[in-house]
Amino acid sequence: METTLSQKELKKLSLNFRTVSSRLLRTSYIDGMANLLRFLNFIDETPPIKNYIDNCNYKFDVANEVKECASNPRVIYSIPTDTREEISFIYQILKYYSKNYESYLQPIPHAYCHSSSFQDQVDEFNIRVVLPFVNHINCFLEEQYIEFGDEALNNKITINNDSGQVNFAQNHANITATQNMNTEVIGLMEKFITQLQSEIFKNKEELQELTETVVEGIKSNTAKKTIISMLATKINEFITLAGVSAGALETAQKILPLLERLFN
Amino acid sequence: MCTKIKFNVPIDDDGYVSLQCPFCREAFKITPSDYEAEENFQLYCPYCGLVSEEGFHTDEIKEHAFDLAQNHCNELINQFMKNMERQFKGNGFASFEAGKPLPIKKPKTLIEPTDMQEVSLKCCKKKIKVQYRVNGAYCPFCGVK
């Protein structure tokens, strides 16, 4: 997936994110769930922010965390100290709230605020849990803005991450995206599948099916690293075979470094 | 019945008044005319960029206002007790003694030091003061850096 943003669009994105975050941070306990949904929908529909969060890529048993805090009024969430883990954790907690509760107040652990006021409980939770998450995302957007300053002469900035690439361009400059590597590798692999049909060697079908699986995975952005690694191993074995056609061999040799970049 | 208590908030030598972000708690300054302008019904914090329609009063101002309100309540209660004592004076069946009056605390004097660095905002053609400039500041009026 590829997104191109100009400097102006980055500014607008930052402004809109801060506006929707502020609305959640100062929400009334009655409107809490509606404002939480607005906040999460904005994040999910904004590729640069969504990719950044997905790239943190840690899984937590949030259902268990929420259940534990609900049953013990002295316990708060065990928020990780590592930045990326913290971002993942809080995002998953908020997502869990949005899918399993009708009221924003209901799942908030009582240990965050001993006041009997519902509003105080929501405010304290927002300051201690939601605000650090908002600050991390703000910091990420600020870093991209700072990158613009360094890359001003080239009028472009590229961010690579595992799940896709986001390009920022200054003043509508043209982007020559290296992400087109995906298009290139898909083209080569489809050509390789066709070339394999006329080859004869052991485990030919296995190599064909593995290649087709990886192609589908890249197209739908769901390619798993273990499968890509397996394919790279099989292609390495293919290259060492005697009697294969020069065309298939050349294609295989072109695919291998591209697969390694995908894997890394 | 609603009682309003007015008090003056000082400005510094350059004509700025202090505000405090309700989110990051950092202080910044704007001019009173900008603060009271109708079109500025919400403000963005120059440091964290978050926005709010209210809550930008500093802790000192809130404490000062609370002290004034507390004093007003205590005066009302003290006066009420004195009236009760006067009313029951000479009554053969029951007596009422006011007791020690509730304290009237002297609120701390509000001071506005002339500090912070003045920043010109090209977007809205206004000026504010911030404590430090790290990669610029968000404009409190339009939210853009």
Short mmCIF file of C-alpha atoms in Angstrom, two decimals:
data_model
loop_
_atom_site.label_atom_id
_atom_site.label_comp_id
_atom_site.label_asym_id
_atom_site.label_seq_id
_atom_site.Cartn_x
_atom_site.Cartn_y
_atom_site.Cartn_z
CA MET A 1 0.00 0.00 0.00
CA GLU A 2 1.30 3.40 -0.88
CA THR A 3 0.21 6.84 0.30
CA THR A 4 1.64 10.14 -0.85
CA LEU A 5 1.18 13.24 1.24
CA SER A 6 2.34 16.78 0.65
CA GLN A 7 3.63 18.95 3.50
CA LYS A 8 0.27 20.76 3.58
CA GLU A 9 -1.59 17.48 3.86
CA LEU A 10 0.69 16.39 6.70
CA LYS A 11 -0.15 19.63 8.53
CA LYS A 12 -3.88 19.04 7.98
CA LEU A 13 -3.55 15.45 9.17
CA SER A 14 -1.80 16.63 12.35
CA LEU A 15 -4.46 19.29 12.96
CA ASN A 16 -7.34 16.83 12.45
CA PHE A 17 -5.71 14.22 14.65
CA ARG A 18 -5.19 16.72 17.47
CA THR A 19 -8.80 17.91 17.16
CA VAL A 20 -10.30 14.42 17.37
CA SER A 21 -7.91 13.46 20.21
CA SER A 22 -8.82 16.57 22.19
CA ARG A 23 -12.47 15.71 21.83
CA LEU A 24 -11.87 12.32 23.46
CA LEU A 25 -9.53 13.69 26.12
CA ARG A 26 -12.06 16.21 27.39
CA THR A 27 -15.14 14.09 26.75
CA SER A 28 -18.10 13.97 29.07
CA TYR A 29 -18.58 10.45 30.48
CA ILE A 30 -21.96 10.34 28.66
CA ASP A 31 -20.46 10.98 25.20
CA GLY A 32 -17.32 8.96 25.89
CA MET A 33 -18.04 5.96 23.66
CA ALA A 34 -19.11 8.09 20.70
CA ASN A 35 -15.90 10.16 20.96
CA LEU A 36 -13.81 7.00 21.35
CA LEU A 37 -15.33 5.60 18.13
CA ARG A 38 -14.59 8.90 16.32
CA PHE A 39 -11.01 8.72 17.55
CA LEU A 40 -10.46 5.08 16.54
CA ASN A 41 -12.21 5.52 13.18
CA PHE A 42 -9.95 8.46 12.39
CA ILE A 43 -6.86 6.40 13.18
CA ASP A 44 -8.06 3.38 11.17
CA GLU A 45 -8.89 5.55 8.16
CA THR A 46 -5.57 7.40 8.19
CA PRO A 47 -2.92 5.12 6.63
CA PRO A 48 0.24 6.82 7.97
CA ILE A 49 -0.98 6.60 11.57
CA LYS A 50 -2.53 3.13 11.17
CA ASN A 51 0.64 1.77 9.61
CA TYR A 52 2.74 3.24 12.38
CA ILE A 53 0.60 1.55 15.03
CA ASP A 54 0.45 -1.76 13.12
CA ASN A 55 4.22 -1.64 12.71
CA CYS A 56 4.59 -1.75 16.50
CA ASN A 57 3.11 -5.23 16.13
CA TYR A 58 2.85 -6.60 19.66
CA LYS A 59 -0.08 -8.78 20.77
CA PHE A 60 -1.51 -8.55 24.27
CA ASP A 61 -4.25 -10.47 26.08
CA VAL A 62 -6.33 -7.32 26.65
CA ALA A 63 -9.50 -9.28 27.44
CA ASN A 64 -7.73 -10.79 30.44
CA GLU A 65 -6.28 -7.41 31.50
CA VAL A 66 -9.69 -5.76 31.41
CA LYS A 67 -11.29 -8.65 33.29
CA GLU A 68 -8.59 -8.58 35.99
CA CYS A 69 -8.95 -4.84 36.57
CA ALA A 70 -12.74 -5.10 36.64
CA SER A 71 -12.61 -7.75 39.36
CA ASN A 72 -10.04 -5.95 41.54
CA PRO A 73 -10.65 -2.27 42.42
CA ARG A 74 -6.98 -1.74 43.34
CA VAL A 75 -5.43 -2.84 40.06
CA ILE A 76 -4.58 -0.68 37.04
CA TYR A 77 -3.41 -1.80 33.59
CA SER A 78 0.17 -3.07 33.28
CA ILE A 79 1.15 -0.62 30.56
CA PRO A 80 4.54 -1.60 29.09
CA THR A 81 7.47 0.80 29.46
CA ASP A 82 8.76 0.31 25.90
CA THR A 83 7.29 2.97 23.56
CA ARG A 84 6.23 0.61 20.78
CA GLU A 85 4.71 -1.88 23.22
CA GLU A 86 2.90 0.94 24.99
CA ILE A 87 1.39 2.16 21.72
CA SER A 88 0.24 -1.36 20.80
CA PHE A 89 -1.16 -2.04 24.24
CA ILE A 90 -3.20 1.13 24.60
CA TYR A 91 -4.55 0.88 21.05
CA GLN A 92 -5.68 -2.70 21.69
CA ILE A 93 -7.29 -1.72 25.00
CA LEU A 94 -9.26 1.10 23.34
CA LYS A 95 -10.27 -1.18 20.48
CA TYR A 96 -11.46 -3.78 22.97
CA TYR A 97 -13.57 -1.13 24.73
CA SER A 98 -15.15 -0.03 21.47
CA LYS A 99 -16.12 -3.59 20.48
CA ASN A 100 -17.30 -4.96 23.83
CA TYR A 101 -18.89 -2.10 25.76
CA GLU A 102 -21.65 0.41 25.15
CA SER A 103 -20.46 2.87 27.77
CA TYR A 104 -16.94 4.35 27.93
CA LEU A 105 -17.15 4.57 31.71
CA GLN A 106 -18.05 0.93 32.31
CA PRO A 107 -14.69 -0.82 31.68
CA ILE A 108 -12.46 1.91 33.19
CA PRO A 109 -10.68 0.47 36.26
CA HIS A 110 -11.74 2.14 39.50
CA ALA A 111 -8.13 2.22 40.67
CA TYR A 112 -7.36 5.14 38.33
CA CYS A 113 -9.46 7.51 40.42
CA HIS A 114 -10.96 7.05 43.85
CA SER A 115 -13.46 9.84 43.41
CA SER A 116 -17.07 8.74 43.22
CA SER A 117 -17.65 11.23 40.38
CA PHE A 118 -18.04 9.48 37.01
CA GLN A 119 -16.52 12.46 35.23
CA ASP A 120 -13.42 12.41 37.46
CA GLN A 121 -12.91 8.71 36.68
CA VAL A 122 -13.07 9.32 32.93
CA ASP A 123 -10.82 12.40 33.13
CA GLU A 124 -8.16 10.60 35.15
CA PHE A 125 -8.18 7.57 32.83
CA ASN A 126 -7.85 9.86 29.82
CA ILE A 127 -4.89 11.71 31.32
CA ARG A 128 -3.04 8.58 32.46
CA VAL A 129 -3.76 6.18 29.60
CA VAL A 130 -5.11 7.93 26.50
CA LEU A 131 -2.97 11.09 26.63
CA PRO A 132 0.40 9.22 26.49
CA PHE A 133 -0.89 7.35 23.41
CA VAL A 134 -1.96 10.63 21.77
CA ASN A 135 1.45 12.15 22.59
CA HIS A 136 3.27 9.22 20.94
CA ILE A 137 1.27 9.66 17.71
CA ASN A 138 1.81 13.44 17.82
CA CYS A 139 5.51 12.81 18.28
CA PHE A 140 5.53 10.49 15.24
CA LEU A 141 3.83 13.15 13.09
CA GLU A 142 6.28 15.76 14.38
CA GLU A 143 9.20 13.53 13.41
CA GLN A 144 7.86 13.28 9.85
CA TYR A 145 7.56 17.06 9.78
CA ILE A 146 11.17 17.40 10.95
CA GLU A 147 12.22 14.97 8.19
CA PHE A 148 10.67 17.38 5.71
CA GLY A 149 13.13 20.02 6.85
CA ASP A 150 16.12 17.74 6.16
CA GLU A 151 14.80 16.58 2.80
CA ALA A 152 13.66 20.04 1.64
CA LEU A 153 16.06 20.12 -1.27
CA ASN A 154 14.82 16.81 -2.61
CA ASN A 155 11.16 17.71 -1.90
CA LYS A 156 10.26 14.23 -0.78
CA ILE A 157 10.42 11.89 2.16
CA THR A 158 9.82 8.18 2.22
CA ILE A 159 8.80 6.08 5.16
CA ASN A 160 9.12 2.35 4.83
CA ASN A 161 7.40 -0.03 7.16
CA ASP A 162 6.48 -3.67 7.14
CA SER A 163 2.88 -3.23 6.13
CA GLY A 164 3.33 -0.65 3.42
CA GLN A 165 5.07 2.54 2.44
CA VAL A 166 4.01 6.12 3.11
CA ASN A 167 5.61 8.85 1.05
CA PHE A 168 5.53 12.50 2.05
CA ALA A 169 6.23 15.08 -0.60
CA GLN A 170 6.86 18.75 -0.17
CA ASN A 171 4.91 21.15 -2.40
CA HIS A 172 3.37 18.44 -4.61
CA ALA A 173 6.72 17.24 -5.91
CA ASN A 174 6.72 14.00 -7.86
CA ILE A 175 7.61 10.88 -5.92
CA THR A 176 9.75 8.13 -7.38
CA ALA A 177 8.71 5.47 -4.93
CA THR A 178 10.91 2.54 -4.18
CA GLN A 179 7.74 0.74 -3.07
CA ASN A 180 7.24 -0.15 -6.74
CA MET A 181 9.58 -2.99 -5.80
CA ASN A 182 6.34 -4.83 -4.91
CA THR A 183 5.03 -4.42 -8.44
CA GLU A 184 8.38 -5.52 -9.83
CA VAL A 185 8.63 -8.65 -7.69
CA ILE A 186 5.04 -9.66 -8.49
CA GLY A 187 5.77 -9.30 -12.21
CA LEU A 188 8.95 -11.38 -11.94
CA MET A 189 7.28 -14.09 -9.88
CA GLU A 190 4.36 -14.39 -12.28
CA LYS A 191 6.88 -14.74 -15.11
CA PHE A 192 8.77 -17.36 -13.05
CA ILE A 193 5.56 -19.39 -12.54
CA THR A 194 5.02 -19.44 -16.32
CA GLN A 195 8.66 -20.45 -16.95
CA LEU A 196 8.46 -23.27 -14.38
CA GLN A 197 5.68 -24.95 -16.36
CA SER A 198 8.18 -26.06 -19.00
CA GLU A 199 10.78 -27.21 -16.46
CA ILE A 200 11.16 -30.74 -15.17
CA PHE A 201 12.62 -31.30 -11.71
CA LYS A 202 11.73 -32.77 -8.34
CA ASN A 203 9.28 -30.72 -6.16
CA LYS A 204 8.36 -28.48 -9.11
CA GLU A 205 4.68 -28.27 -8.02
CA GLU A 206 5.72 -27.30 -4.48
CA LEU A 207 7.81 -24.39 -5.82
CA GLN A 208 5.00 -23.25 -8.15
CA GLU A 209 2.37 -23.32 -5.39
CA LEU A 210 4.65 -21.54 -2.93
CA THR A 211 5.37 -18.82 -5.49
CA GLU A 212 1.64 -18.39 -6.21
CA THR A 213 0.93 -18.14 -2.45
CA VAL A 214 3.55 -15.41 -1.97
CA VAL A 215 2.25 -13.47 -5.01
CA GLU A 216 -1.27 -13.50 -3.58
CA GLY A 217 0.10 -12.50 -0.19
CA ILE A 218 1.99 -9.49 -1.59
CA LYS A 219 -1.03 -8.35 -3.61
CA SER A 220 -3.31 -8.49 -0.56
CA ASN A 221 -0.63 -7.20 1.85
CA THR A 222 -0.86 -10.37 3.95
CA ALA A 223 2.39 -12.07 2.95
CA LYS A 224 3.93 -13.83 5.96
CA LYS A 225 7.67 -13.64 6.55
CA THR A 226 7.95 -17.39 7.18
CA ILE A 227 6.41 -18.21 3.79
CA ILE A 228 8.63 -15.65 2.01
CA SER A 229 11.63 -17.19 3.76
CA MET A 230 10.59 -20.71 2.63
CA LEU A 231 10.23 -19.51 -0.95
CA ALA A 232 13.66 -17.87 -0.84
CA THR A 233 15.13 -21.20 0.35
CA LYS A 234 13.39 -23.14 -2.45
CA ILE A 235 14.50 -20.65 -5.10
CA ASN A 236 18.08 -20.95 -3.80
CA GLU A 237 17.82 -24.74 -4.24
CA PHE A 238 16.38 -24.24 -7.74
CA ILE A 239 19.33 -22.04 -8.74
CA THR A 240 21.77 -24.85 -7.81
CA LEU A 241 19.93 -27.42 -9.98
CA ALA A 242 21.54 -28.65 -13.15
CA GLY A 243 19.62 -28.63 -16.44
CA VAL A 244 17.22 -25.76 -15.81
CA SER A 245 16.60 -23.20 -18.54
CA ALA A 246 18.65 -19.99 -18.64
CA GLY A 247 15.49 -17.85 -18.64
CA ALA A 248 14.07 -19.41 -15.46
CA LEU A 249 17.48 -19.25 -13.82
CA GLU A 250 17.87 -15.54 -14.65
CA THR A 251 14.36 -14.74 -13.31
CA ALA A 252 15.07 -16.71 -10.11
CA GLN A 253 18.31 -14.78 -9.58
CA LYS A 254 16.45 -11.47 -9.98
CA ILE A 255 13.69 -12.51 -7.56
CA LEU A 256 16.00 -13.58 -4.73
CA PRO A 257 17.38 -10.14 -3.63
CA LEU A 258 13.90 -8.62 -3.87
CA LEU A 259 12.52 -11.36 -1.61
CA GLU A 260 15.31 -10.73 0.87
CA ARG A 261 14.39 -7.02 1.01
CA LEU A 262 10.75 -7.95 1.59
CA PHE A 263 11.77 -10.32 4.34
CA ASN A 264 13.87 -7.65 6.03
CA MET B 1 -29.52 32.42 43.15
CA CYS B 2 -26.07 32.93 41.67
CA THR B 3 -23.39 35.18 43.10
CA LYS B 4 -20.64 36.47 40.81
CA ILE B 5 -17.34 37.48 42.28
CA LYS B 6 -15.10 39.53 40.00
CA PHE B 7 -11.39 39.91 40.40
CA ASN B 8 -8.62 41.37 38.28
CA VAL B 9 -5.96 39.25 36.63
CA PRO B 10 -2.68 41.10 36.13
CA ILE B 11 -0.80 41.33 32.83
CA ASP B 12 2.95 41.51 32.41
CA ASP B 13 4.91 44.56 31.25
CA ASP B 14 4.47 43.53 27.60
CA GLY B 15 0.69 43.26 27.94
CA TYR B 16 0.35 39.46 28.08
CA VAL B 17 -1.65 37.26 30.45
CA SER B 18 -0.67 33.71 31.45
CA LEU B 19 -2.66 30.66 30.41
CA GLN B 20 -2.09 26.97 31.16
CA CYS B 21 -2.86 24.01 28.91
CA PRO B 22 -5.40 21.66 30.55
CA PHE B 23 -3.65 18.67 28.93
CA CYS B 24 0.14 19.12 29.21
CA ARG B 25 -0.07 21.75 32.00
CA GLU B 26 2.52 23.97 30.30
CA ALA B 27 2.12 27.76 30.57
CA PHE B 28 2.04 30.24 27.71
CA LYS B 29 0.81 33.84 27.28
CA ILE B 30 -1.53 35.69 24.96
CA THR B 31 -2.97 39.22 25.02
CA PRO B 32 -6.23 39.78 26.90
CA SER B 33 -7.91 41.11 23.75
CA ASP B 34 -7.09 37.89 21.88
CA TYR B 35 -8.33 35.79 24.79
CA GLU B 36 -11.64 37.66 24.95
CA ALA B 37 -12.21 37.85 21.19
CA GLU B 38 -15.43 36.09 20.19
CA GLU B 39 -13.88 34.25 17.26
CA ASN B 40 -11.34 32.61 19.59
CA PHE B 41 -13.87 30.38 21.29
CA GLN B 42 -11.32 27.57 21.47
CA LEU B 43 -7.55 27.63 21.86
CA TYR B 44 -4.79 25.22 20.82
CA CYS B 45 -1.90 24.63 23.18
CA PRO B 46 1.33 25.92 21.55
CA TYR B 47 3.29 22.93 22.93
CA CYS B 48 1.13 19.83 22.54
CA GLY B 49 -1.23 21.20 19.90
CA LEU B 50 -4.38 19.85 21.60
CA VAL B 51 -7.48 22.04 21.63
CA SER B 52 -10.04 22.99 24.25
CA GLU B 53 -12.84 25.53 24.62
CA GLU B 54 -12.18 26.00 28.31
CA GLY B 55 -9.84 25.15 31.14
CA PHE B 56 -6.92 27.41 30.21
CA HIS B 57 -6.83 29.22 33.55
CA THR B 58 -3.59 28.79 35.47
CA ASP B 59 -3.46 26.92 38.77
CA GLU B 60 -2.79 30.22 40.58
CA ILE B 61 -5.93 31.83 39.17
CA LYS B 62 -8.04 28.79 40.02
CA GLU B 63 -6.67 28.77 43.56
CA HIS B 64 -7.33 32.51 43.89
CA ALA B 65 -10.91 32.10 42.65
CA PHE B 66 -11.53 29.16 44.96
CA ASP B 67 -10.21 31.14 47.97
CA LEU B 68 -12.50 34.07 47.14
CA ALA B 69 -15.49 31.75 46.77
CA GLN B 70 -14.64 29.93 50.01
CA ASN B 71 -14.32 33.27 51.84
CA HIS B 72 -17.67 34.43 50.51
CA CYS B 73 -19.36 31.20 51.71
CA ASN B 74 -17.70 31.44 55.11
CA GLU B 75 -18.82 35.06 55.50
CA LEU B 76 -22.41 34.09 54.68
CA ILE B 77 -22.34 31.23 57.18
CA ASN B 78 -20.75 33.39 59.88
CA GLN B 79 -23.37 36.09 59.34
CA PHE B 80 -26.14 33.49 59.46
CA MET B 81 -24.82 32.14 62.78
CA LYS B 82 -24.68 35.64 64.29
CA ASN B 83 -28.26 36.30 63.20
CA MET B 84 -29.37 33.03 64.78
CA GLU B 85 -27.61 33.95 68.03
CA ARG B 86 -29.31 37.37 68.07
CA GLN B 87 -32.68 35.80 67.32
CA PHE B 88 -32.52 33.32 70.21
CA LYS B 89 -31.22 35.90 72.72
CA GLY B 90 -33.58 36.26 75.65
CA ASN B 91 -35.59 33.17 74.61
CA GLY B 92 -36.46 31.23 77.77
CA PHE B 93 -36.93 27.88 76.03
CA ALA B 94 -33.83 27.56 73.81
CA SER B 95 -30.53 29.33 73.34
CA PHE B 96 -28.14 29.45 70.42
CA GLU B 97 -24.43 30.19 70.53
CA ALA B 98 -22.60 30.95 67.27
CA GLY B 99 -19.23 29.59 68.33
CA LYS B 100 -15.92 30.24 66.62
CA PRO B 101 -16.41 31.88 63.20
CA LEU B 102 -15.15 30.09 60.08
CA PRO B 103 -11.77 31.46 58.94
CA ILE B 104 -11.53 34.08 56.20
CA LYS B 105 -8.32 33.32 54.32
CA LYS B 106 -6.38 36.07 52.58
CA PRO B 107 -5.95 34.94 48.94
CA LYS B 108 -2.44 35.02 47.52
CA THR B 109 -1.64 38.09 45.44
CA LEU B 110 -1.63 37.33 41.73
CA ILE B 111 1.64 38.28 40.10
CA GLU B 112 2.43 38.23 36.37
CA PRO B 113 6.19 38.21 35.78
CA THR B 114 7.55 39.54 32.49
CA ASP B 115 9.09 36.35 31.21
CA MET B 116 8.88 33.94 28.26
CA GLN B 117 9.87 34.50 24.67
CA GLU B 118 7.67 36.44 22.25
CA VAL B 119 6.73 34.59 19.07
CA SER B 120 5.11 36.13 15.96
CA LEU B 121 2.53 33.93 14.25
CA LYS B 122 2.53 34.50 10.50
CA CYS B 123 -0.65 32.47 9.99
CA CYS B 124 -2.96 34.58 12.17
CA LYS B 125 -0.80 37.71 12.39
CA LYS B 126 -0.80 37.64 16.17
CA LYS B 127 1.84 37.37 18.88
CA ILE B 128 2.09 35.03 21.84
CA LYS B 129 4.72 34.19 24.43
CA VAL B 130 6.03 30.68 25.06
CA GLN B 131 8.52 29.25 27.51
CA TYR B 132 10.79 27.71 24.91
CA ARG B 133 10.81 27.07 21.22
CA VAL B 134 11.47 23.52 20.16
CA ASN B 135 10.87 23.26 16.44
CA GLY B 136 8.35 26.09 16.58
CA ALA B 137 5.03 26.40 18.38
CA TYR B 138 1.46 25.61 17.38
CA CYS B 139 -0.68 28.70 16.78
CA PRO B 140 -3.25 28.87 19.62
CA PHE B 141 -5.84 30.34 17.23
CA CYS B 142 -5.70 28.07 14.17
CA GLY B 143 -3.75 25.07 15.51
CA VAL B 144 -1.18 25.02 12.70
CA LYS B 145 2.57 25.07 13.27
#
